[in-house]
Amino acid sequence: MAESERVRERERPPLGDNPYERIMRQRKELAERNLTGPVVVRREDREWFQARQGKLLFYLDPVTFKDTPLQHWRVFLHDIKTRSGKHRHQGGLVIYVITGKGYSMVDGERIDWQAGDLLLLPIKPGGVEHQHFNLQPGSDCRWIAFSYMPFFDHVASEFTQTENSPLFKPES
Ligand SMILES: [Fe+2]
């Protein structure tokens, strides 16, 4: 075998494609992303959208943004115009109120909050049904949620939409 062929073989060992090699590649990509991924997620790189639950903007979300470090976090803004949709999922996440004044109905109980407050959704068997309201419609009312996905998965959280945001228009 010529020397150049031996070198080529050493450079490209035939590792093949199997579950073990896929895990090795996935761990390498994860380390790469954590080393070189964006340290600042710019507001202008993200978009507002109208969802069934409300007007939302996601900074981090492992389902949609796979190029960021911290793939275990979902972090999003919610802009409440009058009221949000209503849904049920497990608690254990935190919501920081950025601006405005409002309240949330949490399993039928009214919880008031305003800018600067931190709202904690409880962990309960079957999850927590909740809906958010702006007490001063016409004025900004925004919060940001921080949800740690492994925790969310470990408590077997499901999502059920029980009422749509009044601003949501289903695609026909
Ligand atoms: Fe929620």
PDB file of C-alpha atoms in Angstrom, residues 7-122:
ATOM      1  CA  VAL A   7      -2.350   8.346   5.520  1.00  0.00           C
ATOM      2  CA  ARG A   8      -5.797   8.730   3.948  1.00  0.00           C
ATOM      3  CA  GLU A   9      -6.997   5.632   5.803  1.00  0.00           C
ATOM      4  CA  ARG A  10      -5.684   6.960   9.105  1.00  0.00           C
ATOM      5  CA  GLU A  11      -7.424  10.295   8.485  1.00  0.00           C
ATOM      6  CA  ARG A  12     -10.763   8.717   7.711  1.00  0.00           C
ATOM      7  CA  PRO A  13     -11.227   5.623   9.831  1.00  0.00           C
ATOM      8  CA  PRO A  14     -14.371   3.711   8.813  1.00  0.00           C
ATOM      9  CA  LEU A  15     -16.476   4.426  11.875  1.00  0.00           C
ATOM     10  CA  GLY A  16     -19.736   3.499  10.174  1.00  0.00           C
ATOM     11  CA  ASP A  17     -23.253   4.502  11.072  1.00  0.00           C
ATOM     12  CA  ASN A  18     -24.739   2.819  14.109  1.00  0.00           C
ATOM     13  CA  PRO A  19     -26.473   3.991  17.306  1.00  0.00           C
ATOM     14  CA  TYR A  20     -23.180   4.343  19.174  1.00  0.00           C
ATOM     15  CA  GLU A  21     -21.596   6.511  16.463  1.00  0.00           C
ATOM     16  CA  ARG A  22     -24.760   8.639  16.235  1.00  0.00           C
ATOM     17  CA  ILE A  23     -24.548   9.261  19.991  1.00  0.00           C
ATOM     18  CA  MET A  24     -20.857  10.206  19.628  1.00  0.00           C
ATOM     19  CA  ARG A  25     -21.733  12.659  16.863  1.00  0.00           C
ATOM     20  CA  GLN A  26     -24.661  14.080  18.830  1.00  0.00           C
ATOM     21  CA  ARG A  27     -22.455  14.679  21.902  1.00  0.00           C
ATOM     22  CA  LYS A  28     -19.815  16.329  19.706  1.00  0.00           C
ATOM     23  CA  GLU A  29     -22.431  18.618  18.133  1.00  0.00           C
ATOM     24  CA  LEU A  30     -23.767  19.484  21.582  1.00  0.00           C
ATOM     25  CA  ALA A  31     -20.284  20.429  22.814  1.00  0.00           C
ATOM     26  CA  GLU A  32     -19.693  22.463  19.615  1.00  0.00           C
ATOM     27  CA  ARG A  33     -22.971  24.316  20.060  1.00  0.00           C
ATOM     28  CA  ASN A  34     -22.172  25.110  23.677  1.00  0.00           C
ATOM     29  CA  LEU A  35     -18.706  26.337  22.724  1.00  0.00           C
ATOM     30  CA  THR A  36     -19.564  28.358  19.651  1.00  0.00           C
ATOM     31  CA  GLY A  37     -23.338  29.034  19.752  1.00  0.00           C
ATOM     32  CA  PRO A  38     -24.732  32.536  20.297  1.00  0.00           C
ATOM     33  CA  VAL A  39     -24.250  33.969  23.785  1.00  0.00           C
ATOM     34  CA  VAL A  40     -26.844  36.678  23.152  1.00  0.00           C
ATOM     35  CA  VAL A  41     -30.160  35.818  21.525  1.00  0.00           C
ATOM     36  CA  ARG A  42     -31.097  39.077  19.830  1.00  0.00           C
ATOM     37  CA  ARG A  43     -34.653  40.315  19.978  1.00  0.00           C
ATOM     38  CA  GLU A  44     -34.498  41.238  16.270  1.00  0.00           C
ATOM     39  CA  ASP A  45     -33.706  37.617  15.412  1.00  0.00           C
ATOM     40  CA  ARG A  46     -37.008  36.458  16.872  1.00  0.00           C
ATOM     41  CA  GLU A  47     -40.603  37.115  15.787  1.00  0.00           C
ATOM     42  CA  TRP A  48     -43.934  37.618  17.480  1.00  0.00           C
ATOM     43  CA  PHE A  49     -46.680  35.262  16.391  1.00  0.00           C
ATOM     44  CA  GLN A  50     -50.294  34.809  17.324  1.00  0.00           C
ATOM     45  CA  ALA A  51     -50.830  31.365  18.809  1.00  0.00           C
ATOM     46  CA  ARG A  52     -53.943  29.741  20.235  1.00  0.00           C
ATOM     47  CA  GLN A  53     -52.655  30.713  23.679  1.00  0.00           C
ATOM     48  CA  GLY A  54     -51.737  34.312  22.833  1.00  0.00           C
ATOM     49  CA  LYS A  55     -49.226  36.637  21.199  1.00  0.00           C
ATOM     50  CA  LEU A  56     -45.872  34.999  21.846  1.00  0.00           C
ATOM     51  CA  LEU A  57     -42.187  35.416  21.053  1.00  0.00           C
ATOM     52  CA  PHE A  58     -39.783  32.559  21.714  1.00  0.00           C
ATOM     53  CA  TYR A  59     -36.134  33.285  22.550  1.00  0.00           C
ATOM     54  CA  LEU A  60     -35.188  29.698  23.300  1.00  0.00           C
ATOM     55  CA  ASP A  61     -37.084  26.607  22.275  1.00  0.00           C
ATOM     56  CA  PRO A  62     -35.454  23.261  21.526  1.00  0.00           C
ATOM     57  CA  VAL A  63     -38.222  22.343  19.072  1.00  0.00           C
ATOM     58  CA  THR A  64     -37.740  25.396  16.831  1.00  0.00           C
ATOM     59  CA  PHE A  65     -34.262  26.817  17.543  1.00  0.00           C
ATOM     60  CA  LYS A  66     -31.769  23.980  17.426  1.00  0.00           C
ATOM     61  CA  ASP A  67     -28.686  26.185  16.940  1.00  0.00           C
ATOM     62  CA  THR A  68     -28.579  27.702  20.434  1.00  0.00           C
ATOM     63  CA  PRO A  69     -26.759  26.464  23.510  1.00  0.00           C
ATOM     64  CA  LEU A  70     -29.026  25.604  26.459  1.00  0.00           C
ATOM     65  CA  GLN A  71     -31.266  23.303  24.456  1.00  0.00           C
ATOM     66  CA  HIS A  72     -32.981  22.373  27.727  1.00  0.00           C
ATOM     67  CA  TRP A  73     -34.730  25.701  28.191  1.00  0.00           C
ATOM     68  CA  ARG A  74     -37.874  27.196  26.734  1.00  0.00           C
ATOM     69  CA  VAL A  75     -37.943  30.973  27.265  1.00  0.00           C
ATOM     70  CA  PHE A  76     -40.706  33.080  25.761  1.00  0.00           C
ATOM     71  CA  LEU A  77     -42.543  36.397  25.975  1.00  0.00           C
ATOM     72  CA  HIS A  78     -46.298  36.704  26.190  1.00  0.00           C
ATOM     73  CA  ASP A  79     -48.012  39.989  25.241  1.00  0.00           C
ATOM     74  CA  ILE A  80     -51.494  39.959  26.797  1.00  0.00           C
ATOM     75  CA  LYS A  81     -53.873  42.329  25.028  1.00  0.00           C
ATOM     76  CA  THR A  82     -57.073  41.467  26.906  1.00  0.00           C
ATOM     77  CA  ARG A  83     -56.917  37.816  27.869  1.00  0.00           C
ATOM     78  CA  SER A  84     -54.926  34.794  26.774  1.00  0.00           C
ATOM     79  CA  GLY A  85     -56.259  31.456  25.726  1.00  0.00           C
ATOM     80  CA  LYS A  86     -56.720  28.888  28.440  1.00  0.00           C
ATOM     81  CA  HIS A  87     -54.711  25.702  28.668  1.00  0.00           C
ATOM     82  CA  ARG A  88     -53.547  23.017  31.029  1.00  0.00           C
ATOM     83  CA  HIS A  89     -50.063  21.663  31.568  1.00  0.00           C
ATOM     84  CA  GLN A  90     -47.870  20.828  34.485  1.00  0.00           C
ATOM     85  CA  GLY A  91     -46.467  23.687  36.593  1.00  0.00           C
ATOM     86  CA  GLY A  92     -42.927  24.093  37.819  1.00  0.00           C
ATOM     87  CA  LEU A  93     -42.066  27.002  35.534  1.00  0.00           C
ATOM     88  CA  VAL A  94     -41.576  30.625  36.508  1.00  0.00           C
ATOM     89  CA  ILE A  95     -43.121  33.712  34.911  1.00  0.00           C
ATOM     90  CA  TYR A  96     -41.590  37.148  35.423  1.00  0.00           C
ATOM     91  CA  VAL A  97     -43.893  40.120  34.804  1.00  0.00           C
ATOM     92  CA  ILE A  98     -42.017  42.724  32.743  1.00  0.00           C
ATOM     93  CA  THR A  99     -44.669  45.383  32.344  1.00  0.00           C
ATOM     94  CA  GLY A 100     -48.313  46.048  33.188  1.00  0.00           C
ATOM     95  CA  LYS A 101     -50.807  44.716  35.639  1.00  0.00           C
ATOM     96  CA  GLY A 102     -52.995  41.648  35.393  1.00  0.00           C
ATOM     97  CA  TYR A 103     -54.055  38.393  36.914  1.00  0.00           C
ATOM     98  CA  SER A 104     -54.108  34.708  36.152  1.00  0.00           C
ATOM     99  CA  MET A 105     -56.889  32.258  36.816  1.00  0.00           C
ATOM    100  CA  VAL A 106     -55.079  29.186  38.114  1.00  0.00           C
ATOM    101  CA  ASP A 107     -57.423  26.225  38.555  1.00  0.00           C
ATOM    102  CA  GLY A 108     -60.260  28.651  39.201  1.00  0.00           C
ATOM    103  CA  GLU A 109     -58.338  30.844  41.672  1.00  0.00           C
ATOM    104  CA  ARG A 110     -57.557  34.459  40.762  1.00  0.00           C
ATOM    105  CA  ILE A 111     -53.881  35.369  41.262  1.00  0.00           C
ATOM    106  CA  ASP A 112     -53.098  39.087  40.799  1.00  0.00           C
ATOM    107  CA  TRP A 113     -49.685  40.305  39.652  1.00  0.00           C
ATOM    108  CA  GLN A 114     -47.916  43.375  38.300  1.00  0.00           C
ATOM    109  CA  ALA A 115     -44.599  44.437  36.766  1.00  0.00           C
ATOM    110  CA  GLY A 116     -41.683  43.149  38.834  1.00  0.00           C
ATOM    111  CA  ASP A 117     -43.555  40.143  40.249  1.00  0.00           C
ATOM    112  CA  LEU A 118     -42.648  36.503  39.749  1.00  0.00           C
ATOM    113  CA  LEU A 119     -45.470  34.031  39.241  1.00  0.00           C
ATOM    114  CA  LEU A 120     -44.910  30.359  40.068  1.00  0.00           C
ATOM    115  CA  LEU A 121     -47.221  27.750  38.601  1.00  0.00           C
ATOM    116  CA  PRO A 122     -47.660  24.873  41.075  1.00  0.00           C
TER     117      PRO A 122
END
